[in-house]
PDB file of C-alpha atoms in Angstrom:
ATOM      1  CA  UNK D 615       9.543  -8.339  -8.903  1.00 72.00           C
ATOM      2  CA  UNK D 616      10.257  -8.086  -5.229  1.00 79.00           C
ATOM      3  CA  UNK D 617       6.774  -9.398  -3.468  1.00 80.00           C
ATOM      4  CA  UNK D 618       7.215  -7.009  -0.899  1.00 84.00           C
ATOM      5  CA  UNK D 619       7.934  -3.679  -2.887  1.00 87.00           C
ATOM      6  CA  UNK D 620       3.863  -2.468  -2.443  1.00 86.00           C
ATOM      7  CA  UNK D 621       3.768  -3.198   0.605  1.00 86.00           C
ATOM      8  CA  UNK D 622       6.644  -1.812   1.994  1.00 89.00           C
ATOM      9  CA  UNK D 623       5.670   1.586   1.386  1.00 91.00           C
ATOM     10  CA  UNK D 624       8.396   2.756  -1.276  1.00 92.00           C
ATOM     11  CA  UNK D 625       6.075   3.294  -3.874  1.00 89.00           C
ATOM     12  CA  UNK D 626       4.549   6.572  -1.492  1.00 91.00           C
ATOM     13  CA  UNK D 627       7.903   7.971  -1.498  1.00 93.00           C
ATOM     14  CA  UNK D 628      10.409   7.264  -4.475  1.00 94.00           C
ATOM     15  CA  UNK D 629       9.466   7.891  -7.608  1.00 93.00           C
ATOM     16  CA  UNK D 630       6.775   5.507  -8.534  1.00 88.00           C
ATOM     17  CA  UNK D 631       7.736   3.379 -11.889  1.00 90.00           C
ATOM     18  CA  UNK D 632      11.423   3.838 -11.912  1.00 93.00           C
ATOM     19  CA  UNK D 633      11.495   2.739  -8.632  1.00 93.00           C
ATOM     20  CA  UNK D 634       9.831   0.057  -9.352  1.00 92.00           C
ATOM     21  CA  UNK D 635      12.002  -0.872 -12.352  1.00 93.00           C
ATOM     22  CA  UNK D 636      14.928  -0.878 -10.682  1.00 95.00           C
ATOM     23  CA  UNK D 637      13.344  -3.326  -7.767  1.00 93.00           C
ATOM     24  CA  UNK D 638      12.610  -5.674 -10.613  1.00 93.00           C
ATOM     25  CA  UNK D 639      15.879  -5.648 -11.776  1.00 94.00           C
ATOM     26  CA  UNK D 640      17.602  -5.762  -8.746  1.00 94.00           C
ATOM     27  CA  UNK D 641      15.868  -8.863  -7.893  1.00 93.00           C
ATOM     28  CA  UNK D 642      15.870 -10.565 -11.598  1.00 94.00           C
ATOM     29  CA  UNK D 643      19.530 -10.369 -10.668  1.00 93.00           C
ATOM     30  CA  UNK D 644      18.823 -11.365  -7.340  1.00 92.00           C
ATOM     31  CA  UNK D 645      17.147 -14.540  -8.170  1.00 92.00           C
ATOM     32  CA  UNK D 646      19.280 -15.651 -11.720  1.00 93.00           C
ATOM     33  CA  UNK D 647      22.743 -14.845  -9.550  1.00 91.00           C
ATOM     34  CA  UNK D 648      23.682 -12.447 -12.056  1.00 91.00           C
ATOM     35  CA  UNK D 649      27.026 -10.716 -10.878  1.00 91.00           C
ATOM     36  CA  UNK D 650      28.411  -6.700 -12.011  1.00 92.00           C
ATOM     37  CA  UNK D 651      27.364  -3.578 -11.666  1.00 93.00           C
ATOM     38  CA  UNK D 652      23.913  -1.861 -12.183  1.00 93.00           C
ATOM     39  CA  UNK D 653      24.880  -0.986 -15.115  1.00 93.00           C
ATOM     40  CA  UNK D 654      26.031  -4.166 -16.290  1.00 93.00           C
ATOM     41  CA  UNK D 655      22.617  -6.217 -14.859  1.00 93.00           C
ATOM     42  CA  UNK D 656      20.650  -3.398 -16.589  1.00 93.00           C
ATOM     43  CA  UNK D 657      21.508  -4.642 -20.218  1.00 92.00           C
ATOM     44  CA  UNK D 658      21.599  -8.105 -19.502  1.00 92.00           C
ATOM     45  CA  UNK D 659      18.045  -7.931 -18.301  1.00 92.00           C
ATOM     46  CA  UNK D 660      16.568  -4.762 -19.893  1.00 90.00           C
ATOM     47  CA  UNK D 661      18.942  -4.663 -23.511  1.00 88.00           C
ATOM     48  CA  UNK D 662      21.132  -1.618 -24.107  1.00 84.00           C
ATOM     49  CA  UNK D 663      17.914   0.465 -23.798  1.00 86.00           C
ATOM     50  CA  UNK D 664      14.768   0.595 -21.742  1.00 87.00           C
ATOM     51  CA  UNK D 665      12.245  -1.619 -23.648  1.00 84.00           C
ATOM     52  CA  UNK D 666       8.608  -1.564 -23.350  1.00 80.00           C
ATOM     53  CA  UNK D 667       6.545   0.215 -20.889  1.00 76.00           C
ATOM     54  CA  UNK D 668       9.918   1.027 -19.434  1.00 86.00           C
ATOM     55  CA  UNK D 669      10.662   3.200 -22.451  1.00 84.00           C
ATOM     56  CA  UNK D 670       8.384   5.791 -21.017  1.00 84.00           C
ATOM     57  CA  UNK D 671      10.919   6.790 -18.283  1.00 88.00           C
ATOM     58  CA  UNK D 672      13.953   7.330 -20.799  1.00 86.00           C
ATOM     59  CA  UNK D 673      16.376   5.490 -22.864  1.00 89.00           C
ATOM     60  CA  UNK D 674      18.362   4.088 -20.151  1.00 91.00           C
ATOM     61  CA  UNK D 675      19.966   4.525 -17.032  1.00 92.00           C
ATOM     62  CA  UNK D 676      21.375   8.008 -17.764  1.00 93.00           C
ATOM     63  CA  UNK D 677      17.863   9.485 -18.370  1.00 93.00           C
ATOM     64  CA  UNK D 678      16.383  12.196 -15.699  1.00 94.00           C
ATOM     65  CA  UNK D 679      13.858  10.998 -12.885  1.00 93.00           C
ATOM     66  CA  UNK D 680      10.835  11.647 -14.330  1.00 89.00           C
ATOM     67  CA  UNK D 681       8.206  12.334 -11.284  1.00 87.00           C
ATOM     68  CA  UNK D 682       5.057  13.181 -13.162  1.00 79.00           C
ATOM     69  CA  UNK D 683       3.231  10.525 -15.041  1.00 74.00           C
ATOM     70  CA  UNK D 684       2.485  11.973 -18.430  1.00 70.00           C
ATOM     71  CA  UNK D 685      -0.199   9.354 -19.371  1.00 71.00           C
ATOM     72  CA  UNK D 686      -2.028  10.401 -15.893  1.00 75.00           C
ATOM     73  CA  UNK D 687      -2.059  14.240 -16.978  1.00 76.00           C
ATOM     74  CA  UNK D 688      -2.949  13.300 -20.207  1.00 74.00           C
ATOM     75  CA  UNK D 689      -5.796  11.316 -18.843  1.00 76.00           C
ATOM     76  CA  UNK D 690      -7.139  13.932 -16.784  1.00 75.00           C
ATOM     77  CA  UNK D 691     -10.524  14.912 -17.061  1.00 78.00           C
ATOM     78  CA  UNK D 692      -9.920  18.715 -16.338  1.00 85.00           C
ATOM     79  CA  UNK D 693      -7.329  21.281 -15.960  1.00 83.00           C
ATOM     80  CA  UNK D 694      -7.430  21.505 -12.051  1.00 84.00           C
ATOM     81  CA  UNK D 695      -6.758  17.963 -11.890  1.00 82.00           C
ATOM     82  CA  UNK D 696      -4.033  17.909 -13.933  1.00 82.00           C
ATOM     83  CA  UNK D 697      -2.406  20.975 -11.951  1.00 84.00           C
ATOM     84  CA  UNK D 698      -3.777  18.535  -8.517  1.00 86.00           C
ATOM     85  CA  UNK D 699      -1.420  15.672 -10.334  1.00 83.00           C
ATOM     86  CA  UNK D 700       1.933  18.125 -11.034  1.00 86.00           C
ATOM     87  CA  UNK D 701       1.626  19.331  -7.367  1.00 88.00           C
ATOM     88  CA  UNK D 702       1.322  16.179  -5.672  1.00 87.00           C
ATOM     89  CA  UNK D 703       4.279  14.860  -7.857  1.00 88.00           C
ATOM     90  CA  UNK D 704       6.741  18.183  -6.891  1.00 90.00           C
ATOM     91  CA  UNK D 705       5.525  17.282  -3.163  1.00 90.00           C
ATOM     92  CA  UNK D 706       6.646  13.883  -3.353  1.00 91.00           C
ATOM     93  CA  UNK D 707      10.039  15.037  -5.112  1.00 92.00           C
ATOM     94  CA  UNK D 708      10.530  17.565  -2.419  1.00 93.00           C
ATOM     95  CA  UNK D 709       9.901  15.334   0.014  1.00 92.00           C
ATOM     96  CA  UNK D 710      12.702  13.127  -0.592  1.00 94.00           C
ATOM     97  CA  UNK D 711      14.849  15.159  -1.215  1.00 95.00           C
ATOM     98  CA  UNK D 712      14.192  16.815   2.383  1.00 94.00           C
ATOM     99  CA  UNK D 713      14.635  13.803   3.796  1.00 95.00           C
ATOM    100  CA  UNK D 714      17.732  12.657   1.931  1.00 95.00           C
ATOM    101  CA  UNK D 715      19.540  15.716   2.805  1.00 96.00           C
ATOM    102  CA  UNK D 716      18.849  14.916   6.398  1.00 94.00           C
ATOM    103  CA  UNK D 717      19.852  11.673   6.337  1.00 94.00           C
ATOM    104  CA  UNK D 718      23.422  13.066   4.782  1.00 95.00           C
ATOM    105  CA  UNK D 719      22.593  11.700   1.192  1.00 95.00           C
ATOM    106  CA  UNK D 720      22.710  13.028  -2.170  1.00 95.00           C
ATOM    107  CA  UNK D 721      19.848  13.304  -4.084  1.00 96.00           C
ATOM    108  CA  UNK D 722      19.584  11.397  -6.971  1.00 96.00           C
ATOM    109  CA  UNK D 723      18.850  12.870 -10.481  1.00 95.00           C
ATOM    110  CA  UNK D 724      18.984  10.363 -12.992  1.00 96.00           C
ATOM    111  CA  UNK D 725      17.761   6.382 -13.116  1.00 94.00           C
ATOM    112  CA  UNK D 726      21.261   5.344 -12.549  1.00 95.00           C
ATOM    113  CA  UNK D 727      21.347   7.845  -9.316  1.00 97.00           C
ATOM    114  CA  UNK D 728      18.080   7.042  -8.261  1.00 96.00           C
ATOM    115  CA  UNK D 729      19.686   2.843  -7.854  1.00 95.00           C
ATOM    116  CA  UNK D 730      22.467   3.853  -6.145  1.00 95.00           C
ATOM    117  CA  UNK D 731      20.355   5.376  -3.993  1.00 96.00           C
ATOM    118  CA  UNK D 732      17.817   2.520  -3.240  1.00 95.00           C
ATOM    119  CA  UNK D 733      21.223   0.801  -2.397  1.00 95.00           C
ATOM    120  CA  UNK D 734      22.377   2.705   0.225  1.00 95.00           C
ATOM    121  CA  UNK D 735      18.355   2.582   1.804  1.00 95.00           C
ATOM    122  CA  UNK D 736      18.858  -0.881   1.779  1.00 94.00           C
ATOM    123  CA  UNK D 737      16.537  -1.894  -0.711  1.00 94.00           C
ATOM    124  CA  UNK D 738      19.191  -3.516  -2.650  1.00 94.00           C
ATOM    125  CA  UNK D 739      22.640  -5.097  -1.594  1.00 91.00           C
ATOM    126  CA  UNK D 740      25.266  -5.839  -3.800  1.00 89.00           C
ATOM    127  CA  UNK D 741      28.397  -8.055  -2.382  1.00 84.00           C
ATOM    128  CA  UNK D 742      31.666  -8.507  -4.980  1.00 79.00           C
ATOM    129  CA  UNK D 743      28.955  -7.847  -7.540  1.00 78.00           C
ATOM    130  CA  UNK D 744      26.473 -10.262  -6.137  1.00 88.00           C
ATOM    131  CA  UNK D 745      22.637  -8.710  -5.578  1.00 93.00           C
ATOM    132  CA  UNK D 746      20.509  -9.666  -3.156  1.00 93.00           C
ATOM    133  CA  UNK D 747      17.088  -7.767  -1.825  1.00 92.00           C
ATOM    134  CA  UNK D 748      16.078  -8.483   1.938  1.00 91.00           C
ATOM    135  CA  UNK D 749      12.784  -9.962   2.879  1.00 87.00           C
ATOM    136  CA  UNK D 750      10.470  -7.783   3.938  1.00 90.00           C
ATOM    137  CA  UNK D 751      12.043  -4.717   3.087  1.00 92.00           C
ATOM    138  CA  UNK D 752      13.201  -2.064   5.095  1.00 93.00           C
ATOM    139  CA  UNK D 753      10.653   0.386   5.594  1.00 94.00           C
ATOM    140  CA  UNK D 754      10.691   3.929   4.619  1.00 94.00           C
ATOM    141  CA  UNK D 755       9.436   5.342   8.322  1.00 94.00           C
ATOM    142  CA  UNK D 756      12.305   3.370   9.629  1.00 92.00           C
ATOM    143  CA  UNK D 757      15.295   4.848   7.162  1.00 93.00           C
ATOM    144  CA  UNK D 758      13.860   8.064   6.760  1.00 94.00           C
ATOM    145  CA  UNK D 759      12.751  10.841   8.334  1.00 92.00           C
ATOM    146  CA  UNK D 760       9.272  11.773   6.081  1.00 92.00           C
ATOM    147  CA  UNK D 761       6.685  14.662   6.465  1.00 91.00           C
ATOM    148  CA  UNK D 762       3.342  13.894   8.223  1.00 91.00           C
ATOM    149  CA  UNK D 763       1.427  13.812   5.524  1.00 90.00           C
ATOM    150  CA  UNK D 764       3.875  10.472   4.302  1.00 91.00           C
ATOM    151  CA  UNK D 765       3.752   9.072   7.728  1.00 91.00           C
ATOM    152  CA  UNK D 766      -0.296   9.474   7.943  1.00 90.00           C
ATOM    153  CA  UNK D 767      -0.532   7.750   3.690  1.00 88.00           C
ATOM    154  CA  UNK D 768       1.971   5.040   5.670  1.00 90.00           C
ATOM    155  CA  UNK D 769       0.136   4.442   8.306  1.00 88.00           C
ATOM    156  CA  UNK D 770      -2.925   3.600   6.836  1.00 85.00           C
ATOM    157  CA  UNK D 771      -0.793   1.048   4.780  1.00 86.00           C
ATOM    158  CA  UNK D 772       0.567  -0.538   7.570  1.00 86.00           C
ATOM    159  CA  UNK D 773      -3.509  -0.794   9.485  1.00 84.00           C
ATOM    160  CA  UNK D 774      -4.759  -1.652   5.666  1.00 83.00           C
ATOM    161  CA  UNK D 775      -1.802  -4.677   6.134  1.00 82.00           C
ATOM    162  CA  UNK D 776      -2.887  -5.652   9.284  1.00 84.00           C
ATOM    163  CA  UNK D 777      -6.697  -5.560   9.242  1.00 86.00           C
ATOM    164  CA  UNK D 778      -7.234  -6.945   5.471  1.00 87.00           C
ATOM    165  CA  UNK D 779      -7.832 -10.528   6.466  1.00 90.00           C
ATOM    166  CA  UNK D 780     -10.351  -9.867   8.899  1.00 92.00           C
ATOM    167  CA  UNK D 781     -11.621  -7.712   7.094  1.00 91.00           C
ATOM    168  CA  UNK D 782     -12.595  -9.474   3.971  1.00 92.00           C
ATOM    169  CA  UNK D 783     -13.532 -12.786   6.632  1.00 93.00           C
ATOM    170  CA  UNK D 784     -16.042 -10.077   8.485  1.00 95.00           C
ATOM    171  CA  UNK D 785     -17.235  -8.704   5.378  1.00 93.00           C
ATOM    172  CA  UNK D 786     -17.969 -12.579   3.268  1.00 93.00           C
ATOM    173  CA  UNK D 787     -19.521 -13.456   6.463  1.00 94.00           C
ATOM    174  CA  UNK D 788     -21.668 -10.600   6.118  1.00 94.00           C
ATOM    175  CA  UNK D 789     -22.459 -11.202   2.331  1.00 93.00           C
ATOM    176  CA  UNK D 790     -22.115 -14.776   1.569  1.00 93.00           C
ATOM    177  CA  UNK D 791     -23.108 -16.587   5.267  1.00 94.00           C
ATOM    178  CA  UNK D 792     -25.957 -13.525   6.092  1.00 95.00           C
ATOM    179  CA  UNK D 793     -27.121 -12.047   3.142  1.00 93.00           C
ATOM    180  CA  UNK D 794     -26.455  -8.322   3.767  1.00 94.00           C
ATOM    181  CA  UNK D 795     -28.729  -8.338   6.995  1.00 95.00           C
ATOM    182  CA  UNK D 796     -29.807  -5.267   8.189  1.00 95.00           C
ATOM    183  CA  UNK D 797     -28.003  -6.075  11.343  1.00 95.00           C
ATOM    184  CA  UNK D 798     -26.075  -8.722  13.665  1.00 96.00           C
ATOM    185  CA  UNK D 799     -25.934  -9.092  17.244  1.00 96.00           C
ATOM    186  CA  UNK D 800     -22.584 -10.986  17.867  1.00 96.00           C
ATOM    187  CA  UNK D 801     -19.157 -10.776  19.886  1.00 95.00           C
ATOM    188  CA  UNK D 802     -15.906 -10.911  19.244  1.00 95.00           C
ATOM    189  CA  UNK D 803     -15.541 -14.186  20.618  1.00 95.00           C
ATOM    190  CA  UNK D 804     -18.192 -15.589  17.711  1.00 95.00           C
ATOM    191  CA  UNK D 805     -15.965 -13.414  14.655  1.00 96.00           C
ATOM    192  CA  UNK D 806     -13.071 -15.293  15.641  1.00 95.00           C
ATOM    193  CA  UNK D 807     -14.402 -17.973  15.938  1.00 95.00           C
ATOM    194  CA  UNK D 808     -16.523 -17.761  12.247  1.00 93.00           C
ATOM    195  CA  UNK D 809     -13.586 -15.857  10.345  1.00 92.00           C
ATOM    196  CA  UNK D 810     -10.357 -17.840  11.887  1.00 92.00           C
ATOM    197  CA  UNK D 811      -8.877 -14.318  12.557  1.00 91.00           C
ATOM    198  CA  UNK D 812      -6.861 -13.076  15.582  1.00 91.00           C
ATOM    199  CA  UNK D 813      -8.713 -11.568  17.903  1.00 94.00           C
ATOM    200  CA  UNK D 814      -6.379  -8.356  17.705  1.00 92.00           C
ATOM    201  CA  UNK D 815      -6.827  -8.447  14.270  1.00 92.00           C
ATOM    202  CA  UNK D 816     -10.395  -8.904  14.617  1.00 94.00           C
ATOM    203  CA  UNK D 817     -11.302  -5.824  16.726  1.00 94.00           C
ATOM    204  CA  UNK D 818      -8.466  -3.789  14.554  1.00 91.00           C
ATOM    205  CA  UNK D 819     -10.694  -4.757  11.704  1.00 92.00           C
ATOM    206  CA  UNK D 820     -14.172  -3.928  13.048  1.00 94.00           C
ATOM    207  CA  UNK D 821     -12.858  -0.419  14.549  1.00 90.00           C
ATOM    208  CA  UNK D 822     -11.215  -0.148  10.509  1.00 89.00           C
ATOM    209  CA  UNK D 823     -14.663  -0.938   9.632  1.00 93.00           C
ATOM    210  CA  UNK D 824     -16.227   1.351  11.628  1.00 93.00           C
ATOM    211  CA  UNK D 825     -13.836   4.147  10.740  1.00 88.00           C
ATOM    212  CA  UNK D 826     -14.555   3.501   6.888  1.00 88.00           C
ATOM    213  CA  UNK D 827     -17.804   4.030   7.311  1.00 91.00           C
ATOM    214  CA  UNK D 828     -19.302   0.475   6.219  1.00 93.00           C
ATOM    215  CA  UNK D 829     -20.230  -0.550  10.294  1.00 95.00           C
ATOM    216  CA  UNK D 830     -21.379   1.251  13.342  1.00 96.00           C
ATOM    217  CA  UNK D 831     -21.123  -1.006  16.682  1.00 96.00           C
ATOM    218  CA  UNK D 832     -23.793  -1.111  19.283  1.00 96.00           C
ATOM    219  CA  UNK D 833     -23.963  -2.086  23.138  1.00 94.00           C
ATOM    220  CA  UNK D 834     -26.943  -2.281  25.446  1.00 89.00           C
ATOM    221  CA  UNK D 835     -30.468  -0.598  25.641  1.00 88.00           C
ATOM    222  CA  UNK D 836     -30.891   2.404  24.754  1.00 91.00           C
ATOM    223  CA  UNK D 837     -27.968   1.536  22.566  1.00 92.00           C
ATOM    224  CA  UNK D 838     -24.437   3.310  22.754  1.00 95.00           C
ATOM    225  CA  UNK D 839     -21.993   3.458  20.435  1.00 95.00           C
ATOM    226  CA  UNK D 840     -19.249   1.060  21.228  1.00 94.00           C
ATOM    227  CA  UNK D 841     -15.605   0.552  20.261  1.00 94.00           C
ATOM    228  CA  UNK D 842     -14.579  -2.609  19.053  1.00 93.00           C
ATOM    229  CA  UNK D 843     -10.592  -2.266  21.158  1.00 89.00           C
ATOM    230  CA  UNK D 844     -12.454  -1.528  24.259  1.00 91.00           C
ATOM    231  CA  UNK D 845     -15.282  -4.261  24.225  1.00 92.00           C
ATOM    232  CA  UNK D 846     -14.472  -7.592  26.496  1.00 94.00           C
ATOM    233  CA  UNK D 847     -14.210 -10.650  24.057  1.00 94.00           C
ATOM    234  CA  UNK D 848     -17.585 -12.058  25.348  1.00 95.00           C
ATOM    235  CA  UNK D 849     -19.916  -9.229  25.430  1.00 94.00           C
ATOM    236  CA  UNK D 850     -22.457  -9.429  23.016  1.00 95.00           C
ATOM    237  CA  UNK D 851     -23.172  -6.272  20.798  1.00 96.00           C
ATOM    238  CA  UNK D 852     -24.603  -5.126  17.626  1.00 96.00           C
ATOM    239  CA  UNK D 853     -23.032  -4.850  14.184  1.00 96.00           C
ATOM    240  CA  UNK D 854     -24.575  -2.402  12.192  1.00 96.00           C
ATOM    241  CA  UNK D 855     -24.027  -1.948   8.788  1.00 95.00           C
ATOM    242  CA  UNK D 856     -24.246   0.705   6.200  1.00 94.00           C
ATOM    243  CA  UNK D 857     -24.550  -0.910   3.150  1.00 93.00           C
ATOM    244  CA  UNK D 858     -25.101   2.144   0.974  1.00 92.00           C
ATOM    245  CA  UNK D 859     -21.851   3.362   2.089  1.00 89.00           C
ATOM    246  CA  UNK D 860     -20.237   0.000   1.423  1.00 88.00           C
ATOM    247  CA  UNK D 861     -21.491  -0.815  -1.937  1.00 86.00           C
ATOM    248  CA  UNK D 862     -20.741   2.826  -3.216  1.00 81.00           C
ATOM    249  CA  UNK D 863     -16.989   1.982  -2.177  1.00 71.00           C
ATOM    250  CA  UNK D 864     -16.338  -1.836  -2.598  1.00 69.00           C
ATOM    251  CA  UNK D 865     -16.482  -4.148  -5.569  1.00 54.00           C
ATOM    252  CA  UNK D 866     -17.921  -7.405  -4.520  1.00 49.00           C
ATOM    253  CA  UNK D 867     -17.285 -10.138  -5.987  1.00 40.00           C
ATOM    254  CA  UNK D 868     -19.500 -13.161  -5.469  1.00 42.00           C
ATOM    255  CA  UNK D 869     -19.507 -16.863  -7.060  1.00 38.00           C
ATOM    256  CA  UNK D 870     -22.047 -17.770  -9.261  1.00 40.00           C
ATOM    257  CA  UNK D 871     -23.952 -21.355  -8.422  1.00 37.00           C
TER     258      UNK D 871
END
């Protein structure tokens, strides 16, 4: 499985588990030099039909796209959010296929369809019948033209991406090094220092923070509110945080002695 397939985005706008199929075998082929069509690296990988948890999207690569996730419906806990679950999945099929058409491409149907696709996006490259899959990926934003609602889901990838290891330094700091104080006066300057972070990614992280709802950020007295981009490396201020907020929406984990 490609290592950057999450990450890239694709999963937000192709369909979710054949998508991610085919990524898997295009880069089993990929990585054991197999040679021939999709067909043809389909069987040698996957057997003349789809095995496994893969037998949930058809037999093989003829079978339709299949955009809602049955398990999830049948998992649903009530009617309304089982109809929530069909009409987010005939959003995301629309949306492709809006953006497909402008982009002068067919929309795909079927599996098979659905790889030549990924293909021509770039995902995938075949040469005399050689696959390869570029590292990182191309990104979705960057091939396609997507809906606002995909660029805004994207976008928070892309700052989740960015701000996660300063993030989780800011937030063990907080935990393991402090206890869960109640608050901390600091600077920018000193998280760098304590996490080993970039100092971009530092104050990207506290104003991520801060926008989650787990921090507030203090200057001065009276306090004001302050915002992490806009405060000079050195200046001391306060980190407050909620830790009601946080512990209702993160799992952490800590070592035991």
């Amino acid at each position: 499985m490609h290592t950057d397939f999450w990450s890239s985005g694709w999963a937000h706008v192709l369909p979710q588990h054949a998508a991610m199929m085919l990524c898997m075998v295009f880069g089993t082929a990929a990585t054991r030099g197999l040679e021939g069509n999709l067909d043809e690296i389909t069987r040698e990988i996957l057997g003349e039909e789809l095995p496994g948890v893969f037998g949930n999207l058809g037999k093989n690569l003829s079978s339709p796209i299949l955009w809602r996730d049955q398990e999830e419906i049948d998992d649903a806990e009530s009617d309304e959010e089982r109809e929530e679950i069909r009409t987010a999945a005939q959003a995301k099929e629309a949306s492709l296929a809006n953006a497909l058409r402008a982009a002068g491409m067919s929309v795909p149907t079927t599996i098979r369809e659905l790889g030549d696709t990924m293909v021509q996006l770039g995902i995938a490259t075949t040469d005399n019948g050689s696959w390869d899959m570029p590292d990182p990926l191309p990104r979705p934003e960057e091939v396609l033209t997507l809906p606002d609602d995909v660029l805004a889901r994207l976008k928070r990838l892309r700052q989740f991406e960015y701000t996660e290891s300063a993030d989780q330094a800011i937030v063990k700091h907080l935990v393991d090094d402090l206890d869960y104080p109640d608050e901390l006066f600091t600077s920018v300057d000193r998280l760098v220092d304590i996490t080993g972070e970039d100092i971009d990614q530092v104050r990207a992280a506290l104003d991520h923070l801060v926008e989650l709802g787990d921090v507030q950020l203090y200057r001065g007295e009276p306090r004001t509110v302050a915002v992490a981009k806009d405060l000079p490396a050195h200046a001391r201020f306060y980190l407050v945080p909620d830790w009601d907020n946080f512990n209702e929406h993160r799992m952490t984990i800590r070592r035991g002695s």
